[in-house]
């Protein structure tokens, strides 16, 4: 009898030990799963921190050039006004907008030092995108500017009117860069031919 009861007790003890071991392994497994779940939010947070760093880039900046201080994008690309735009509504679309990409902003445009924030605004394009304006002028870049600092669009006459860079006070700059002889010579015929129709800006 004693041997039978001791054997039963031993079996019961083994069963309890096995249950305890399986419980511990289950707890450790759940911890491993939790740590795995925690890693994804941390990675998503680091990923979300990069867009916030990108939003720190200013929409419009001022840069010193051979034409004086002019407006440029946050990446240093020269900005232009189109004299055909008589209001904040852009008249440049289709092929024009491909050659002269409008400066767009999803949120409120921001200004770097030297840019007058009160002159910054936006206007809706025909497709619904927001185009940045400065003192009422819709702003554009130029496809012919290969790198930041290029001024190849200055004084060109394309799509029915002239294109000019802007000073920080929002006025067009009509001077021509001395160094860029090739762009001015290649387009000198068209601007001079329509010089009588120069803008009312």
CSV table of C-alpha atoms in Angstrom, one decimal:
chain,number,residue,atom,x,y,z
A,1,UNK,CA,0.0,0.0,0.0
A,2,UNK,CA,2.8,2.4,0.9
A,3,UNK,CA,4.6,1.7,-2.3
A,4,UNK,CA,1.4,2.4,-4.3
A,5,UNK,CA,0.7,5.7,-2.6
A,6,UNK,CA,4.3,6.8,-2.9
A,7,UNK,CA,4.2,6.0,-6.6
A,8,UNK,CA,1.0,8.0,-7.0
A,9,UNK,CA,2.5,10.9,-5.2
A,10,UNK,CA,5.6,10.8,-7.4
A,11,UNK,CA,3.4,10.7,-10.5
A,12,UNK,CA,1.4,13.7,-9.3
A,13,UNK,CA,4.6,15.6,-8.5
A,14,UNK,CA,6.0,15.0,-12.0
A,15,UNK,CA,2.7,16.2,-13.5
A,16,UNK,CA,2.8,19.4,-11.4
A,17,UNK,CA,6.4,20.0,-12.4
A,18,UNK,CA,5.6,19.5,-16.1
A,19,UNK,CA,2.7,22.0,-15.8
A,20,UNK,CA,4.9,24.5,-14.1
A,21,UNK,CA,7.6,24.2,-16.8
A,22,UNK,CA,5.1,24.5,-19.6
A,23,UNK,CA,3.6,27.6,-17.9
A,24,UNK,CA,7.1,29.2,-17.7
A,25,UNK,CA,7.8,28.5,-21.3
A,26,UNK,CA,4.5,30.0,-22.2
A,27,UNK,CA,5.3,33.1,-20.3
A,28,UNK,CA,8.7,33.5,-21.9
A,29,UNK,CA,7.1,32.9,-25.3
A,30,UNK,CA,4.6,35.7,-24.6
A,31,UNK,CA,7.4,38.0,-23.6
A,32,UNK,CA,9.2,37.2,-26.8
A,33,UNK,CA,6.1,38.0,-28.8
A,34,UNK,CA,5.7,41.3,-26.8
A,35,UNK,CA,9.2,42.3,-27.5
A,36,UNK,CA,8.7,41.6,-31.2
A,37,UNK,CA,5.5,43.7,-31.2
A,38,UNK,CA,7.3,46.5,-29.5
A,39,UNK,CA,10.0,46.7,-32.1
A,40,UNK,CA,7.6,47.6,-34.9
A,41,UNK,CA,6.2,50.7,-33.2
A,42,UNK,CA,9.7,51.8,-32.4
A,43,UNK,CA,10.7,51.3,-36.1
A,44,UNK,CA,7.6,53.2,-37.2
A,45,UNK,CA,8.4,56.0,-34.9
A,46,UNK,CA,11.9,56.3,-36.3
A,47,UNK,CA,10.4,56.2,-39.8
A,48,UNK,CA,7.9,58.9,-38.9
A,49,UNK,CA,10.7,61.1,-37.6
A,50,UNK,CA,12.3,61.4,-41.0
A,51,UNK,CA,9.2,63.2,-42.6
A,52,UNK,CA,9.2,65.6,-39.7
A,53,UNK,CA,12.8,66.4,-40.4
A,54,UNK,CA,11.9,67.0,-44.0
A,55,UNK,CA,9.2,69.4,-43.1
A,56,UNK,CA,11.8,71.6,-41.5
A,57,UNK,CA,13.0,72.5,-45.0
A,58,UNK,CA,11.7,76.0,-45.8
A,59,UNK,CA,9.5,76.4,-48.9
A,60,UNK,CA,11.1,79.7,-50.0
A,61,UNK,CA,14.6,81.0,-49.3
A,62,UNK,CA,16.8,83.9,-50.4
A,63,UNK,CA,20.0,83.4,-52.2
A,64,UNK,CA,22.7,85.8,-53.4
A,65,UNK,CA,23.3,85.6,-57.2
A,66,UNK,CA,24.8,87.8,-60.0
A,67,UNK,CA,21.3,89.4,-60.2
A,68,UNK,CA,21.4,90.3,-56.5
A,69,UNK,CA,19.3,88.6,-53.8
A,70,UNK,CA,16.5,86.5,-55.3
A,71,UNK,CA,13.9,83.9,-54.2
A,72,UNK,CA,14.8,80.2,-54.5
A,73,UNK,CA,13.2,77.0,-53.3
A,74,UNK,CA,14.3,75.1,-50.2
A,75,UNK,CA,16.6,73.1,-52.4
A,76,UNK,CA,18.1,76.2,-53.9
A,77,UNK,CA,16.3,76.2,-57.3
A,78,UNK,CA,15.7,79.6,-58.8
A,79,UNK,CA,12.1,80.8,-58.7
A,80,UNK,CA,10.3,82.8,-61.4
A,81,UNK,CA,7.2,84.7,-62.0
A,82,UNK,CA,5.2,84.5,-65.3
A,83,UNK,CA,4.1,87.9,-66.7
A,84,UNK,CA,1.0,86.3,-68.2
A,85,UNK,CA,-0.3,85.7,-64.6
A,86,UNK,CA,-2.2,88.9,-63.8
A,87,UNK,CA,-3.7,87.5,-60.6
A,88,UNK,CA,-2.8,84.8,-58.1
A,89,UNK,CA,-4.4,82.3,-60.5
A,90,UNK,CA,-1.8,80.5,-62.7
A,91,UNK,CA,-2.3,80.7,-66.4
A,92,UNK,CA,0.5,78.1,-67.0
A,93,UNK,CA,-0.7,74.6,-67.6
A,94,UNK,CA,0.0,71.6,-69.9
A,95,UNK,CA,3.2,71.9,-71.8
A,96,UNK,CA,3.9,75.2,-70.0
A,97,UNK,CA,3.7,73.6,-66.6
A,98,UNK,CA,6.1,70.8,-67.8
A,99,UNK,CA,8.7,73.3,-68.9
A,100,UNK,CA,8.0,75.6,-65.9
A,101,UNK,CA,7.0,73.4,-63.0
A,102,UNK,CA,4.9,75.3,-60.5
A,103,UNK,CA,6.1,75.4,-56.9
A,104,UNK,CA,3.6,73.3,-54.9
A,105,UNK,CA,3.0,73.0,-51.2
A,106,UNK,CA,0.8,70.5,-49.4
A,107,UNK,CA,0.8,72.6,-46.2
A,108,UNK,CA,1.2,76.2,-45.4
A,109,UNK,CA,4.4,77.5,-47.1
A,110,UNK,CA,7.3,78.5,-44.8
A,111,UNK,CA,9.8,81.2,-45.2
A,112,UNK,CA,13.5,81.3,-44.5
A,113,UNK,CA,15.3,84.4,-43.2
A,114,UNK,CA,15.2,87.2,-45.7
A,115,UNK,CA,11.8,86.1,-47.1
A,116,UNK,CA,8.8,88.2,-46.0
A,117,UNK,CA,6.3,85.7,-44.6
A,118,UNK,CA,3.4,88.1,-45.1
A,119,UNK,CA,4.0,88.0,-48.9
A,120,UNK,CA,3.7,84.1,-49.0
A,121,UNK,CA,0.5,82.5,-50.0
A,122,UNK,CA,-1.1,79.8,-52.1
A,123,UNK,CA,-3.6,79.6,-54.9
A,124,UNK,CA,-5.5,76.6,-56.2
A,125,UNK,CA,-4.5,75.2,-59.6
A,126,UNK,CA,-7.0,73.7,-62.0
A,127,UNK,CA,-6.2,70.2,-60.8
A,128,UNK,CA,-6.7,71.2,-57.2
A,129,UNK,CA,-3.0,71.4,-56.1
A,130,UNK,CA,-1.8,74.3,-54.1
A,131,UNK,CA,0.7,76.6,-55.8
A,132,UNK,CA,2.9,78.9,-53.7
A,133,UNK,CA,2.5,82.6,-54.5
A,134,UNK,CA,4.7,85.5,-53.4
A,135,UNK,CA,3.2,89.0,-53.4
A,136,UNK,CA,0.4,87.6,-55.6
A,137,UNK,CA,2.7,86.0,-58.1
A,138,UNK,CA,2.4,82.3,-58.7
A,139,UNK,CA,5.9,80.8,-58.4
A,140,UNK,CA,7.6,78.4,-60.9
A,141,UNK,CA,11.0,76.7,-61.4
A,142,UNK,CA,12.5,76.1,-64.8
A,143,UNK,CA,13.3,72.8,-66.4
A,144,UNK,CA,16.3,74.4,-68.1
A,145,UNK,CA,18.0,75.1,-64.8
A,146,UNK,CA,20.0,72.0,-64.3
A,147,UNK,CA,21.3,72.7,-60.8
A,148,UNK,CA,20.7,75.1,-57.9
A,149,UNK,CA,22.0,78.6,-58.8
A,150,UNK,CA,21.2,78.3,-62.5
A,151,UNK,CA,19.4,81.4,-64.0
A,152,UNK,CA,18.8,80.1,-67.5
A,153,UNK,CA,15.1,81.1,-67.4
A,154,UNK,CA,15.8,84.8,-66.7
A,155,UNK,CA,14.2,87.1,-69.3
A,156,UNK,CA,13.0,84.3,-71.5
A,157,UNK,CA,9.8,84.7,-73.5
A,158,UNK,CA,7.9,81.5,-73.6
A,159,UNK,CA,4.2,80.5,-73.8
A,160,UNK,CA,3.2,84.1,-74.6
A,161,UNK,CA,5.0,86.1,-71.9
A,162,UNK,CA,8.3,86.7,-70.1
A,163,UNK,CA,9.7,85.0,-67.1
A,164,UNK,CA,11.7,86.8,-64.4
A,165,UNK,CA,13.2,86.0,-61.0
A,166,UNK,CA,11.9,87.8,-58.0
A,167,UNK,CA,13.6,89.9,-55.3
A,168,UNK,CA,12.8,89.4,-51.6
A,169,UNK,CA,10.3,92.3,-51.8
A,170,UNK,CA,8.3,90.4,-54.5
A,171,UNK,CA,9.3,92.6,-57.5
A,172,UNK,CA,10.6,91.2,-60.8
A,173,UNK,CA,14.3,91.5,-61.6
A,174,UNK,CA,14.8,92.4,-65.2
A,175,UNK,CA,18.7,92.4,-65.2
A,176,UNK,CA,20.4,89.7,-67.2
A,177,UNK,CA,23.3,87.5,-65.7
A,178,UNK,CA,26.6,88.5,-67.4
A,179,UNK,CA,28.1,85.0,-67.2
A,180,UNK,CA,25.3,83.1,-68.9
A,181,UNK,CA,26.0,84.3,-72.4
A,182,UNK,CA,24.7,81.1,-74.1
A,183,UNK,CA,21.2,81.2,-72.6
A,184,UNK,CA,20.8,84.9,-73.3
A,185,UNK,CA,22.1,84.6,-76.8
A,186,UNK,CA,19.9,81.6,-77.6
A,187,UNK,CA,16.8,83.4,-76.3
A,188,UNK,CA,17.8,87.0,-77.0
A,189,UNK,CA,15.8,87.2,-80.2
A,190,UNK,CA,12.5,86.3,-78.6
A,191,UNK,CA,12.8,88.5,-75.5
A,192,UNK,CA,13.9,91.5,-77.6
A,193,UNK,CA,11.2,90.9,-80.2
A,194,UNK,CA,8.5,91.2,-77.5
A,195,UNK,CA,10.2,93.8,-75.3
A,196,UNK,CA,7.4,96.2,-76.1
A,197,UNK,CA,5.0,94.0,-74.4
A,198,UNK,CA,7.0,93.8,-71.2
A,199,UNK,CA,5.0,93.3,-68.0
A,200,UNK,CA,2.9,95.4,-65.8
A,201,UNK,CA,4.4,93.8,-62.7
